[in-house]
Structure formats: C-alpha cells, structure tokens
PDB file of C-alpha atoms in Angstrom:
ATOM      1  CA  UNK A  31     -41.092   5.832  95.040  1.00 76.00           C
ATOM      2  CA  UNK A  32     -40.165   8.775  96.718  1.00 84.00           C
ATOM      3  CA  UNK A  33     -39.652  12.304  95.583  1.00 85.00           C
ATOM      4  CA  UNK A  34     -39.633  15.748  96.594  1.00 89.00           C
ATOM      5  CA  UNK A  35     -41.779  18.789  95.718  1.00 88.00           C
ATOM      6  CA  UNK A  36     -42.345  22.211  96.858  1.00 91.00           C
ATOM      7  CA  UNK A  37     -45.540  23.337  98.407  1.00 91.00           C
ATOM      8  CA  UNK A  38     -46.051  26.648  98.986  1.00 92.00           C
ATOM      9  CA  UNK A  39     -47.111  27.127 102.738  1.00 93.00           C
ATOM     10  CA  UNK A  40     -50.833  27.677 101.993  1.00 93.00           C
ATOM     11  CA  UNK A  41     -51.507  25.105  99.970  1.00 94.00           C
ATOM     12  CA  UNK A  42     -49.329  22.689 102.585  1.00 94.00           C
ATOM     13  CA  UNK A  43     -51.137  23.985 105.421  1.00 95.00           C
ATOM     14  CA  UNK A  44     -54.660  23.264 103.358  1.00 95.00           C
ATOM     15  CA  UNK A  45     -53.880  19.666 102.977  1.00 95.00           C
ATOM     16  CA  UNK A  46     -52.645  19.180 106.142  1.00 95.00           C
ATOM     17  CA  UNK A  47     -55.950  20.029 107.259  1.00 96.00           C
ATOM     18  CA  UNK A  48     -57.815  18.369 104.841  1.00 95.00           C
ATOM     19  CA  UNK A  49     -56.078  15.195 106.061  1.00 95.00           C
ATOM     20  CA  UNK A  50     -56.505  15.816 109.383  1.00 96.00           C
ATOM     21  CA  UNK A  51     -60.300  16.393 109.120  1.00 95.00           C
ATOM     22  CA  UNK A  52     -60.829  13.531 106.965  1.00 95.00           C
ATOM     23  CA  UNK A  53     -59.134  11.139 109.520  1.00 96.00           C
ATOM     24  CA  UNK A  54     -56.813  10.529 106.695  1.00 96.00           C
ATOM     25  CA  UNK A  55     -52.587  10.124 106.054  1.00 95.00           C
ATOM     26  CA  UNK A  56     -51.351  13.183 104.317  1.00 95.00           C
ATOM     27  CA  UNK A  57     -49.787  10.761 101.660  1.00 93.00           C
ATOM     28  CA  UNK A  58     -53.455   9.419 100.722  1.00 95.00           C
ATOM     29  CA  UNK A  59     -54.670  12.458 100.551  1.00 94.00           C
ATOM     30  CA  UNK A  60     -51.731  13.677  98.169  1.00 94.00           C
ATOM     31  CA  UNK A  61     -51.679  11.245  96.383  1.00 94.00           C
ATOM     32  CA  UNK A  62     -56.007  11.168  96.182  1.00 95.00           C
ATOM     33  CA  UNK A  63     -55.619  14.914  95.267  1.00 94.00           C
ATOM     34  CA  UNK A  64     -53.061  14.579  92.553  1.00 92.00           C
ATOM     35  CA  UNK A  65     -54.674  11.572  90.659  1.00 92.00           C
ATOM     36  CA  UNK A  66     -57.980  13.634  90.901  1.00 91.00           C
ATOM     37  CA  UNK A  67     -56.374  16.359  89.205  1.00 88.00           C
ATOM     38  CA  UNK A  68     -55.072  14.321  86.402  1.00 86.00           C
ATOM     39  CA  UNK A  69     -58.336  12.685  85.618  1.00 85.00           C
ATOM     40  CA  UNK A  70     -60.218  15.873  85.653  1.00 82.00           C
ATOM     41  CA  UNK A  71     -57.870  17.661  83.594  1.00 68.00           C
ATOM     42  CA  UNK A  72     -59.346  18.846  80.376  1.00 71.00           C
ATOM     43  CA  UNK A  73     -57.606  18.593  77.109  1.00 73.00           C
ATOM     44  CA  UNK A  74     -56.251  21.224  75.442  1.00 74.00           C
ATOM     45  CA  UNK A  75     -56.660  21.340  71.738  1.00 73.00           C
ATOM     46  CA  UNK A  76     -54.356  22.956  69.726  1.00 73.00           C
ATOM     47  CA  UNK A  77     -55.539  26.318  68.477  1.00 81.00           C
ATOM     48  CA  UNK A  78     -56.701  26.231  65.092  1.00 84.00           C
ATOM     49  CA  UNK A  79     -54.507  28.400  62.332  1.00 84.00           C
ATOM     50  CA  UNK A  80     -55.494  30.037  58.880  1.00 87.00           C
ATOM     51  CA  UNK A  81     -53.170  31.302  57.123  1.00 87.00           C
ATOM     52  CA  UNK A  82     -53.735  34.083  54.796  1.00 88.00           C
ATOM     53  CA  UNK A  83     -53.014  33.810  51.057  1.00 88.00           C
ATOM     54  CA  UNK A  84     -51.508  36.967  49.151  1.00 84.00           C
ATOM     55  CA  UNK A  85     -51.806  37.743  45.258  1.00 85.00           C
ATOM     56  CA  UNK A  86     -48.451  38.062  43.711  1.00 72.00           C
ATOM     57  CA  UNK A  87     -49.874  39.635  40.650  1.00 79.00           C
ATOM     58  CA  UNK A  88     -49.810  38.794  36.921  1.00 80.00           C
ATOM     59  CA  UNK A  89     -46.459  36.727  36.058  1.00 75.00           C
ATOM     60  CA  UNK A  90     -43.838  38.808  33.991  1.00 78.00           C
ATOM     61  CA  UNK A  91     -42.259  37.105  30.926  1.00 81.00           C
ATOM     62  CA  UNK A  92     -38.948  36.042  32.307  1.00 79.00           C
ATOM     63  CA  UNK A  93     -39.146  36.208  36.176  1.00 77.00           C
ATOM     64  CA  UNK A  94     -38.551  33.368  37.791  1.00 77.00           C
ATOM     65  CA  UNK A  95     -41.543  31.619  39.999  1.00 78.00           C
ATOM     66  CA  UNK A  96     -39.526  28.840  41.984  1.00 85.00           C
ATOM     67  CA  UNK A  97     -37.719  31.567  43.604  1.00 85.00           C
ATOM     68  CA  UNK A  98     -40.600  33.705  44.693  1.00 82.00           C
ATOM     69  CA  UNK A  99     -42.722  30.784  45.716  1.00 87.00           C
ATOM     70  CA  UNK A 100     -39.607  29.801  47.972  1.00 91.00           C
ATOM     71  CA  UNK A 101     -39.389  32.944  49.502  1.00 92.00           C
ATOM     72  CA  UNK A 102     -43.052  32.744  49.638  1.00 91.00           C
ATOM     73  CA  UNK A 103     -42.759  29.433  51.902  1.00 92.00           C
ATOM     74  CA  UNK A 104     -40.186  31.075  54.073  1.00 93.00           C
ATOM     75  CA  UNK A 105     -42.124  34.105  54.876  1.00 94.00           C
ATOM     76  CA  UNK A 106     -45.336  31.554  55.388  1.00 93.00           C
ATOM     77  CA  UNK A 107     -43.174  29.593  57.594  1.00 93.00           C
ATOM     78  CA  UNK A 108     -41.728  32.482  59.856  1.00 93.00           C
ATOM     79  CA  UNK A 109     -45.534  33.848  60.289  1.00 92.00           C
ATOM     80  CA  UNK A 110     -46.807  30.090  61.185  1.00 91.00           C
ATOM     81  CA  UNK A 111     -43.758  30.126  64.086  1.00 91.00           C
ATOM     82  CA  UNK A 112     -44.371  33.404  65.209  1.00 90.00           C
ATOM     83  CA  UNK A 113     -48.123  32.284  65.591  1.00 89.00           C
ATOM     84  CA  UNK A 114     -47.228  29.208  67.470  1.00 89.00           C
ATOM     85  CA  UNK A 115     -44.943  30.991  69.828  1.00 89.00           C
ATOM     86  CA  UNK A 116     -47.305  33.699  70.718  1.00 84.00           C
ATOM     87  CA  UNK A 117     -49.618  31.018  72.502  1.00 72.00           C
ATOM     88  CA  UNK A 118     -46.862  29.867  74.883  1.00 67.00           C
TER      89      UNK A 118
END
C-alpha cells in the first residue's frame, strides 16, 4: 500500500542516514522503525477518578428528594466531564 506522510527535515535526514549506514532501503528501515515503535509503545491507563460526596443536610418535611438527587447527578456529571477533558 502506499501512502504519504510528512517528515519534518530532521527526522528525514536521520533516517536517511540511518539507512544508508546500515546498508539498508529507506522503506525497511521505515517500516523497521515504525513497527518498533508500536510494539514498544506503553499503554496508557486511564487515570483513575474519585469523586467527592457532599452532605445535603437533614431532609425537611415536604421537600422533594428526586429532584435534588437529579440535580445532584447533573452537577456530578458536569464535574466527571470537566475532569475527563482536562487530561486531553
């Protein structure tokens, strides 16, 4: 298959003489270099999150809990997303 990718000139001009002082095509060498890269690579775990759990306080005669746990969830949800995004 062919394809085509952008090498910055350092990088070309380091495997260009890679290949030439291994006696080697520049497509083996690529090719040698990328599959390296992809066995090596480490795995990256997803960071571990904790949220934090807030009192509400004593329940009132006559409030309703569904709502305030659903807003609860919400605000839960928003932190969790915010969280996630920050690591991108």
């Amino acid at each position: 298959m062919r394809t085509t990718i952008d090498l910055d000139d350092a990088l070309l001009q380091r495997l260009r003489d890679t290949a030439h002082r291994e006696g080697v095509p520049f497509k083996a060498l690529l090719h040698r270099v990328i599959l390296r890269g992809l066995d090596e690579a480490p795995s990256v775990a997803p960071k571990h999150y904790e949220p934090r759990s807030y009192s509400m306080g004593p329940v009132r005669e006559g409030y309703d809990l569904v709502k305030a746990r659903w807003i609860a969830d919400d605000l839960e949800d928003e932190e969790i997303i915010r969280k996630m995004n920050e690591g991108r």
